[in-house]
Structures are given as C-alpha cells and as structure tokens.
Amino acid sequence: MKPIAFITGATSGIGEATAKKLASNYFLVLCGRRKDRLDALEKNIRVHTDVHTLCFDVRDRKAVFDAVDSLPPQWQDISLLINNAGNAHGYSLIHEGDMDDWDAMIDINVKGLLYVSRAIIPRMVEKKKGHIVNIGSIAGIEAYLRGNVYNASKFAVNGLTQGMRMDLNPYGIKVSEIKPGLVETEFAQVRFKGDQEMSASVYKGMEPLLARDIADAVDFVVSRPAHVTIADMLVFPTAQASAAMVHRTA
Ligand code: NDP
Ligand code: 8X3
C-alpha cells in the first residue's frame, strides 16, 4: 500500500509530469477539468500505480467539496497535496486589463488553491501528518511588466504558503513551495489565448525548463526525511537570472 498524493492540474504541464514522476511511490488522485485528458492519463499511469481521477473546476467551491467527498474510503487518507492548478490569463497593462482575466487568476490561482486546501487539510490535521506542496512562481517574488494580477495571485500563494506552514506547524504537517521560472508547458498558450506566435516568443532563443524538471524538484521535496522540510525552492532555467532577465541568443 503506497501513500496517496492528490494533484490538481494534472491534465497537462507540471501537474502531468509530476503525476508520472510520483507514480512509483504514490497512489494518485489526479484532478483537472478536461475529462478526456484525465481518462488518457489514468490509462497511461494505471500500469504503474493505482489512480483515481476527479473532474472539477477549482473555482467552484461546491464542486471541490463534492469531488473530495466523493472519494471512496480507501482514497480518503491523503498524505500529499500538490496545489498546482493555475494559469496566467492575459498580458495587459493594469489600466487595460480584462477583468474576466483578473477574476480567472484570482479565482483559480488563489481561491481555488484555498478551496482544495480547506477540503483536504482537516484530515491531515486529524492524523497529525501530511505534506502540502504549493506551486508558486518567480512571479510571486518579483513583479514584471504586464504581470500585475498574475504576479499578485502568485504573491498570494507565497503568503498562503508561509501562513499555512505556521498554522499547521503544531500538527507536524510539512508545507513547501516550489517557484519555477520559465517552463514550457501549455501555460503561454493559455496566457495568450491560443496565439501561437506570442506563445512561442516567450521561449524564443533560450532553453526553458521542461515540466519534468519541476517534477524532479517536487520528487526531491517530497522524499526528504520526516524531520526535513524544504520550505521554499526557486528553480530557473540556466538562461534566466530574474523574472525579467533572460539571456536569449536570437
Ligand atoms: P498548464 O497550462 O500546462 O497546466 C495548468 C493545469 O491547471 C492544467 O492541468 C489545467 O487543467 C489546470 N487548471 C487550470 N485552470 C483550472 C481550473 N479552473 N480548475 C481546475 N484545474 C485547472 O500550465 P503549467 O503546468 O505551466 O502550470 C502549472 C502551475 O505552474 C500553475 O500554477 C502555474 O502558475 C505554475 N507555474 C508555471 C510556470 C511556467 O512557466 N509554465 C512557471 C511558474 C509557475 P484543465 O484545463 O484540465 O482544468
Ligand atoms: C510563470 C513564470 O515568468 O511567465 O509563473 O510568470 S512567468
């Protein structure tokens, strides 16, 4: 019997790579909105470990709690929560921003993370055991031009991570944050609403991180001995030195 990991945003990018990486050591609860992707992933990973999928939108508070409540008894004892679901929506100056984009980023990246955490952490508290890994970002420690609300959402993840670690400290629950720099996933396609040229420009002339690089970081963070918590990990591609400084050859 393996411990159970609950991963949000498992249908692509960092979440999907993390699911694949953790499959040898965990049973997996994999979440996302795209049912076809969840089904394909389940089929793919089932040969390595037990998988349970949950299809819900993290913005929908009731759907989050219904999904977690729907877990069969053998899936309820979650040891590891990876709060990964999230995206940037838009790349506008603050006075030109689309307020639907703002709502999406606050509702998904901040409130969604909170709803999932609220649904899962009480059982960890009861058991006095567990580990929460929040996927933050370099965007959560440094703002950049046109990043505004996405930056704010990831600064919030950083604040919540610190607060969670304090609140959960008496219960022996680990809380970690991994903050990637540029990772080539569907992230840019979502931010630029399918504009391929704009998406490609994000990684032009530089070698970005791959989702599996962050999955490796997650694997390291969750495999430390019981007395060790990696509180915070910033991971850049070598070509990146800060949120806005990226060495490009083209
Ligand atoms: P992807 O777009 O590839 O993956 C995003 C994941 O989040 C998908 O599985 C998506 O699933 C899920 N998701 C998005 N919105 C919702 C929602 N409303 N409800 C449920 N699930 C949702 O991007 P990444 O893998 O790059 O992003 C993962 C995390 O990493 C995010 O938190 C992002 O902010 C962070 N990050 C990314 C960086 C990068 O450069 N790529 C750098 C730093 C941090 P579905 O659409 O099926 O719901
Ligand atoms: C994603 C990294 O720099 O595009 O969080 O904001 S960045």
PDB file of C-alpha atoms in Angstrom, residues 103-197:
ATOM      1  CA  ASP A 103     -11.304  37.127 -11.979  1.00  0.00           C
ATOM      2  CA  ALA A 104      -9.947  33.911 -13.519  1.00  0.00           C
ATOM      3  CA  MET A 105      -6.480  34.352 -11.989  1.00  0.00           C
ATOM      4  CA  ILE A 106      -7.715  35.286  -8.533  1.00  0.00           C
ATOM      5  CA  ASP A 107     -10.430  32.619  -8.575  1.00  0.00           C
ATOM      6  CA  ILE A 108      -8.218  29.792  -9.838  1.00  0.00           C
ATOM      7  CA  ASN A 109      -4.727  30.535  -8.533  1.00  0.00           C
ATOM      8  CA  VAL A 110      -5.756  31.854  -5.115  1.00  0.00           C
ATOM      9  CA  LYS A 111      -9.317  30.899  -4.200  1.00  0.00           C
ATOM     10  CA  GLY A 112      -9.137  27.524  -5.962  1.00  0.00           C
ATOM     11  CA  LEU A 113      -5.973  26.652  -4.048  1.00  0.00           C
ATOM     12  CA  LEU A 114      -7.737  27.680  -0.838  1.00  0.00           C
ATOM     13  CA  TYR A 115     -10.885  25.616  -1.513  1.00  0.00           C
ATOM     14  CA  VAL A 116      -8.885  22.468  -2.296  1.00  0.00           C
ATOM     15  CA  SER A 117      -6.706  23.015   0.766  1.00  0.00           C
ATOM     16  CA  ARG A 118      -9.745  23.581   3.000  1.00  0.00           C
ATOM     17  CA  ALA A 119     -11.309  20.355   1.727  1.00  0.00           C
ATOM     18  CA  ILE A 120      -8.215  18.210   2.289  1.00  0.00           C
ATOM     19  CA  ILE A 121      -6.161  19.610   5.163  1.00  0.00           C
ATOM     20  CA  PRO A 122      -8.597  18.904   8.071  1.00  0.00           C
ATOM     21  CA  ARG A 123      -7.993  15.166   7.730  1.00  0.00           C
ATOM     22  CA  MET A 124      -4.234  15.758   7.752  1.00  0.00           C
ATOM     23  CA  VAL A 125      -4.672  17.787  10.938  1.00  0.00           C
ATOM     24  CA  GLU A 126      -6.698  14.943  12.500  1.00  0.00           C
ATOM     25  CA  LYS A 127      -3.936  12.469  11.598  1.00  0.00           C
ATOM     26  CA  LYS A 128      -1.149  14.931  12.535  1.00  0.00           C
ATOM     27  CA  LYS A 129       0.598  14.026   9.308  1.00  0.00           C
ATOM     28  CA  GLY A 130       0.794  15.305   5.770  1.00  0.00           C
ATOM     29  CA  HIS A 131       2.633  17.420   3.248  1.00  0.00           C
ATOM     30  CA  ILE A 132       1.340  20.281   1.120  1.00  0.00           C
ATOM     31  CA  VAL A 133       3.341  21.483  -1.878  1.00  0.00           C
ATOM     32  CA  ASN A 134       2.151  24.742  -3.417  1.00  0.00           C
ATOM     33  CA  ILE A 135       3.351  25.579  -6.909  1.00  0.00           C
ATOM     34  CA  GLY A 136       4.200  29.265  -6.763  1.00  0.00           C
ATOM     35  CA  SER A 137       6.388  31.115  -9.233  1.00  0.00           C
ATOM     36  CA  ILE A 138       9.245  33.570  -9.659  1.00  0.00           C
ATOM     37  CA  ALA A 139       6.230  35.780 -10.498  1.00  0.00           C
ATOM     38  CA  GLY A 140       5.337  35.511  -6.796  1.00  0.00           C
ATOM     39  CA  ILE A 141       8.551  37.125  -5.604  1.00  0.00           C
ATOM     40  CA  GLU A 142       9.208  39.675  -8.374  1.00  0.00           C
ATOM     41  CA  ALA A 143       6.630  41.561 -10.415  1.00  0.00           C
ATOM     42  CA  TYR A 144       7.270  42.218 -14.102  1.00  0.00           C
ATOM     43  CA  LEU A 145       5.796  44.478 -16.766  1.00  0.00           C
ATOM     44  CA  ARG A 146       2.246  43.330 -17.668  1.00  0.00           C
ATOM     45  CA  GLY A 147       2.385  40.615 -14.984  1.00  0.00           C
ATOM     46  CA  ASN A 148       0.285  42.638 -12.486  1.00  0.00           C
ATOM     47  CA  VAL A 149      -2.648  40.400 -11.468  1.00  0.00           C
ATOM     48  CA  TYR A 150      -0.835  37.134 -12.208  1.00  0.00           C
ATOM     49  CA  ASN A 151       2.000  38.466 -10.015  1.00  0.00           C
ATOM     50  CA  ALA A 152      -0.497  39.317  -7.288  1.00  0.00           C
ATOM     51  CA  SER A 153      -2.001  35.830  -7.437  1.00  0.00           C
ATOM     52  CA  LYS A 154       1.407  34.200  -7.048  1.00  0.00           C
ATOM     53  CA  PHE A 155       2.455  36.640  -4.293  1.00  0.00           C
ATOM     54  CA  ALA A 156      -0.722  35.407  -2.596  1.00  0.00           C
ATOM     55  CA  VAL A 157       0.395  31.789  -2.997  1.00  0.00           C
ATOM     56  CA  ASN A 158       3.666  32.755  -1.300  1.00  0.00           C
ATOM     57  CA  GLY A 159       1.824  34.429   1.581  1.00  0.00           C
ATOM     58  CA  LEU A 160      -0.545  31.499   1.951  1.00  0.00           C
ATOM     59  CA  THR A 161       2.343  29.041   1.961  1.00  0.00           C
ATOM     60  CA  GLN A 162       4.015  30.884   4.834  1.00  0.00           C
ATOM     61  CA  GLY A 163       0.731  31.170   6.732  1.00  0.00           C
ATOM     62  CA  MET A 164      -0.151  27.518   6.199  1.00  0.00           C
ATOM     63  CA  ARG A 165       3.261  26.467   7.489  1.00  0.00           C
ATOM     64  CA  MET A 166       2.661  28.424  10.703  1.00  0.00           C
ATOM     65  CA  ASP A 167      -0.936  27.273  11.218  1.00  0.00           C
ATOM     66  CA  LEU A 168      -0.059  23.640  10.552  1.00  0.00           C
ATOM     67  CA  ASN A 169       3.240  23.627  12.435  1.00  0.00           C
ATOM     68  CA  PRO A 170       1.725  22.228  15.690  1.00  0.00           C
ATOM     69  CA  TYR A 171       0.399  19.231  13.731  1.00  0.00           C
ATOM     70  CA  GLY A 172       3.683  18.178  12.153  1.00  0.00           C
ATOM     71  CA  ILE A 173       2.389  18.916   8.649  1.00  0.00           C
ATOM     72  CA  LYS A 174       5.023  19.970   6.112  1.00  0.00           C
ATOM     73  CA  VAL A 175       4.300  22.911   3.810  1.00  0.00           C
ATOM     74  CA  SER A 176       6.574  23.634   0.843  1.00  0.00           C
ATOM     75  CA  GLU A 177       6.542  25.979  -2.115  1.00  0.00           C
ATOM     76  CA  ILE A 178       8.262  25.407  -5.426  1.00  0.00           C
ATOM     77  CA  LYS A 179       8.687  28.516  -7.546  1.00  0.00           C
ATOM     78  CA  PRO A 180       9.573  27.815 -11.159  1.00  0.00           C
ATOM     79  CA  GLY A 181      10.883  30.314 -13.675  1.00  0.00           C
ATOM     80  CA  LEU A 182      10.065  29.794 -17.360  1.00  0.00           C
ATOM     81  CA  VAL A 183       8.733  26.285 -18.026  1.00  0.00           C
ATOM     82  CA  GLU A 184       7.500  25.313 -21.482  1.00  0.00           C
ATOM     83  CA  THR A 185       4.003  23.885 -20.957  1.00  0.00           C
ATOM     84  CA  GLU A 186       0.548  24.963 -22.105  1.00  0.00           C
ATOM     85  CA  PHE A 187       0.995  27.976 -19.793  1.00  0.00           C
ATOM     86  CA  ALA A 188       1.886  30.502 -22.533  1.00  0.00           C
ATOM     87  CA  GLN A 189      -0.863  29.206 -24.843  1.00  0.00           C
ATOM     88  CA  VAL A 190      -3.391  29.803 -22.073  1.00  0.00           C
ATOM     89  CA  ARG A 191      -1.965  33.243 -21.230  1.00  0.00           C
ATOM     90  CA  PHE A 192      -2.067  34.335 -24.897  1.00  0.00           C
ATOM     91  CA  LYS A 193      -5.390  32.602 -25.604  1.00  0.00           C
ATOM     92  CA  GLY A 194      -4.045  30.254 -28.267  1.00  0.00           C
ATOM     93  CA  ASP A 195      -1.885  32.858 -30.100  1.00  0.00           C
ATOM     94  CA  GLN A 196       0.952  30.567 -31.252  1.00  0.00           C
ATOM     95  CA  GLU A 197       3.325  33.364 -32.219  1.00  0.00           C
TER      96      GLU A 197
END
